[in-house]
């Protein structure tokens, strides 16, 4: 297998795995965050603030509905919204996985923090900047403290899962 093929397979697999782990980590982290920092009802209504009870209000779902309205003139059904949300979540995770593997194989220092830095950078490049700038999520400063626990925390977990799966895949491929 040539290097590019191995890199692409590793990136896709690591990105999918890390995205799956992130999606599993979010609800318990939200529960922990809300126990430590109880959000108000107003805060939970912000776009992107409540993954457990309002998944249709999460940034990928908001994006999918915005695109659907622009193209067809109507919103997606709840089922279509949730399916689109998952496609966007896993698609972006896969793209990030491929990019991470490409960069980390060229620059070894990238992976020296075992994925923690990568998770923080991914959060900063998405939920910390671009996602709120496009109106897909509430402004970072307005988000409840509990959001920081599960959103930022799940991105750190994503980065760790990305790096650890990259290492495992590099050994077996």
Tab-separated table of C-alpha atoms in Angstrom:
chain	number	residue	atom	x	y	z
A	1	UNK	CA	0.000	0.000	0.000
A	2	UNK	CA	1.427	3.387	-0.918
A	3	UNK	CA	1.869	6.170	1.646
A	4	UNK	CA	-0.975	8.364	0.382
A	5	UNK	CA	-3.467	5.483	0.461
A	6	UNK	CA	-2.373	4.533	3.976
A	7	UNK	CA	-2.658	8.164	5.108
A	8	UNK	CA	-6.151	8.526	3.635
A	9	UNK	CA	-7.404	5.246	5.120
A	10	UNK	CA	-5.903	6.131	8.493
A	11	UNK	CA	-7.365	9.651	8.409
A	12	UNK	CA	-10.851	8.517	7.420
A	13	UNK	CA	-10.943	5.721	9.990
A	14	UNK	CA	-9.454	7.850	12.787
A	15	UNK	CA	-11.797	10.753	11.995
A	16	UNK	CA	-14.879	8.523	11.995
A	17	UNK	CA	-13.826	6.814	15.218
A	18	UNK	CA	-13.029	10.098	16.977
A	19	UNK	CA	-16.369	11.578	15.835
A	20	UNK	CA	-18.198	8.557	17.214
A	21	UNK	CA	-16.363	8.802	20.540
A	22	UNK	CA	-17.164	12.538	20.698
A	23	UNK	CA	-20.870	11.868	20.131
A	24	UNK	CA	-20.864	9.292	22.940
A	25	UNK	CA	-19.021	11.649	25.315
A	26	UNK	CA	-21.278	14.685	24.856
A	27	UNK	CA	-24.430	13.628	26.796
A	28	UNK	CA	-22.636	12.512	29.997
A	29	UNK	CA	-20.392	15.574	29.854
A	30	UNK	CA	-23.496	17.754	29.463
A	31	UNK	CA	-25.005	16.122	32.540
A	32	UNK	CA	-21.815	16.735	34.548
A	33	UNK	CA	-21.616	20.322	33.304
A	34	UNK	CA	-25.236	21.047	34.163
A	35	UNK	CA	-24.831	19.558	37.653
A	36	UNK	CA	-21.803	21.749	38.354
A	37	UNK	CA	-23.025	24.851	36.478
A	38	UNK	CA	-26.837	24.758	36.169
A	39	UNK	CA	-27.873	26.679	33.033
A	40	UNK	CA	-30.975	28.832	32.852
A	41	UNK	CA	-33.837	27.931	30.503
A	42	UNK	CA	-32.872	30.974	28.416
A	43	UNK	CA	-29.289	29.695	28.074
A	44	UNK	CA	-30.451	26.225	27.030
A	45	UNK	CA	-32.526	27.760	24.231
A	46	UNK	CA	-29.422	29.255	22.608
A	47	UNK	CA	-28.392	27.542	19.378
A	48	UNK	CA	-25.928	24.799	20.224
A	49	UNK	CA	-26.452	24.846	23.996
A	50	UNK	CA	-28.371	21.600	24.577
A	51	UNK	CA	-27.200	18.526	22.668
A	52	UNK	CA	-29.192	16.072	24.793
A	53	UNK	CA	-32.687	17.561	24.665
A	54	UNK	CA	-32.515	19.789	21.590
A	55	UNK	CA	-30.297	18.071	19.001
A	56	UNK	CA	-32.276	19.800	16.245
A	57	UNK	CA	-30.878	23.107	17.585
A	58	UNK	CA	-27.235	22.050	17.280
A	59	UNK	CA	-25.025	23.785	14.677
A	60	UNK	CA	-25.021	20.969	12.067
A	61	UNK	CA	-28.833	20.775	12.279
A	62	UNK	CA	-29.161	24.560	12.029
A	63	UNK	CA	-26.874	24.493	8.974
A	64	UNK	CA	-28.827	21.665	7.313
A	65	UNK	CA	-32.129	23.494	7.786
A	66	UNK	CA	-30.676	26.771	6.522
A	67	UNK	CA	-29.401	25.094	3.357
A	68	UNK	CA	-32.688	23.221	2.852
A	69	UNK	CA	-34.693	26.446	3.179
A	70	UNK	CA	-32.477	28.254	0.678
A	71	UNK	CA	-32.693	25.398	-1.839
A	72	UNK	CA	-36.260	24.167	-1.444
A	73	UNK	CA	-38.010	26.916	0.478
A	74	UNK	CA	-38.942	24.649	3.406
A	75	UNK	CA	-37.355	23.210	6.531
A	76	UNK	CA	-36.431	19.581	6.969
A	77	UNK	CA	-38.543	17.214	9.041
A	78	UNK	CA	-37.129	16.337	12.468
A	79	UNK	CA	-35.938	12.962	11.133
A	80	UNK	CA	-34.287	14.601	8.098
A	81	UNK	CA	-32.694	17.228	10.352
A	82	UNK	CA	-31.191	14.623	12.678
A	83	UNK	CA	-29.940	12.508	9.755
A	84	UNK	CA	-28.389	15.579	8.140
A	85	UNK	CA	-26.822	16.552	11.445
A	86	UNK	CA	-25.123	13.167	11.715
A	87	UNK	CA	-23.909	13.320	8.107
A	88	UNK	CA	-22.386	16.758	8.698
A	89	UNK	CA	-20.868	15.717	12.052
A	90	UNK	CA	-19.237	12.577	10.662
A	91	UNK	CA	-18.293	14.218	7.353
A	92	UNK	CA	-16.492	17.053	9.109
A	93	UNK	CA	-14.873	14.636	11.556
A	94	UNK	CA	-13.601	12.564	8.654
A	95	UNK	CA	-12.174	15.605	6.868
A	96	UNK	CA	-10.493	16.738	10.081
A	97	UNK	CA	-9.122	13.214	10.565
A	98	UNK	CA	-7.528	13.163	7.118
A	99	UNK	CA	-6.072	16.643	7.640
A	100	UNK	CA	-4.749	15.720	11.073
A	101	UNK	CA	-3.048	12.559	9.833
A	102	UNK	CA	-1.505	14.405	6.879
A	103	UNK	CA	-0.137	17.155	9.128
A	104	UNK	CA	0.937	14.928	12.026
A	105	UNK	CA	2.903	12.616	9.759
A	106	UNK	CA	4.791	15.556	8.332
A	107	UNK	CA	5.274	17.418	11.620
A	108	UNK	CA	5.790	15.028	14.550
A	109	UNK	CA	5.381	17.808	17.134
A	110	UNK	CA	1.692	18.066	16.196
A	111	UNK	CA	0.960	14.708	17.820
A	112	UNK	CA	3.258	15.210	20.824
A	113	UNK	CA	0.364	16.238	23.121
A	114	UNK	CA	-1.439	12.925	22.477
A	115	UNK	CA	-4.251	14.728	20.637
A	116	UNK	CA	-5.215	17.194	23.367
A	117	UNK	CA	-3.856	20.183	21.449
A	118	UNK	CA	-5.547	18.974	18.274
A	119	UNK	CA	-8.899	18.802	20.056
A	120	UNK	CA	-8.455	22.311	21.420
A	121	UNK	CA	-7.492	23.640	17.999
A	122	UNK	CA	-10.488	21.955	16.345
A	123	UNK	CA	-12.778	23.530	18.977
A	124	UNK	CA	-11.180	26.965	18.431
A	125	UNK	CA	-11.542	26.689	14.644
A	126	UNK	CA	-15.187	25.621	14.870
A	127	UNK	CA	-17.288	26.359	17.967
A	128	UNK	CA	-14.860	28.973	19.229
A	129	UNK	CA	-14.977	31.112	16.083
A	130	UNK	CA	-16.495	30.103	12.735
A	131	UNK	CA	-19.671	28.388	13.987
A	132	UNK	CA	-20.896	31.384	16.045
A	133	UNK	CA	-19.718	33.842	13.365
A	134	UNK	CA	-22.036	32.135	10.865
A	135	UNK	CA	-24.937	32.256	13.324
A	136	UNK	CA	-25.093	28.476	13.729
A	137	UNK	CA	-24.527	28.722	17.495
A	138	UNK	CA	-24.904	31.360	20.181
A	139	UNK	CA	-21.967	33.683	20.809
A	140	UNK	CA	-19.241	31.999	22.831
A	141	UNK	CA	-19.517	34.526	25.668
A	142	UNK	CA	-23.277	33.945	25.940
A	143	UNK	CA	-23.093	30.166	26.138
A	144	UNK	CA	-23.764	28.600	29.558
A	145	UNK	CA	-20.819	27.456	31.666
A	146	UNK	CA	-22.140	23.898	31.350
A	147	UNK	CA	-21.625	24.156	27.573
A	148	UNK	CA	-17.914	24.624	28.092
A	149	UNK	CA	-17.750	21.342	29.983
A	150	UNK	CA	-19.397	19.231	27.315
A	151	UNK	CA	-18.559	21.095	24.085
A	152	UNK	CA	-14.943	21.951	24.812
A	153	UNK	CA	-14.481	18.713	26.766
A	154	UNK	CA	-15.843	16.557	23.952
A	155	UNK	CA	-13.463	18.239	21.509
A	156	UNK	CA	-10.512	17.390	23.743
A	157	UNK	CA	-11.785	13.802	23.819
A	158	UNK	CA	-12.147	13.923	20.015
A	159	UNK	CA	-8.500	14.958	19.693
A	160	UNK	CA	-7.295	12.239	22.051
A	161	UNK	CA	-9.337	9.589	20.207
A	162	UNK	CA	-8.031	10.899	16.884
A	163	UNK	CA	-4.383	10.620	17.927
A	164	UNK	CA	-4.724	7.272	19.695
A	165	UNK	CA	-6.563	5.698	16.772
A	166	UNK	CA	-3.968	7.139	14.365
A	167	UNK	CA	-1.229	5.409	16.373
A	168	UNK	CA	-3.072	2.077	16.424
A	169	UNK	CA	-3.843	2.247	12.699
A	170	UNK	CA	-0.244	3.103	11.877
A	171	UNK	CA	0.831	-0.098	13.615
A	172	UNK	CA	-1.633	-2.354	11.789
A	173	UNK	CA	-1.635	-0.836	8.298
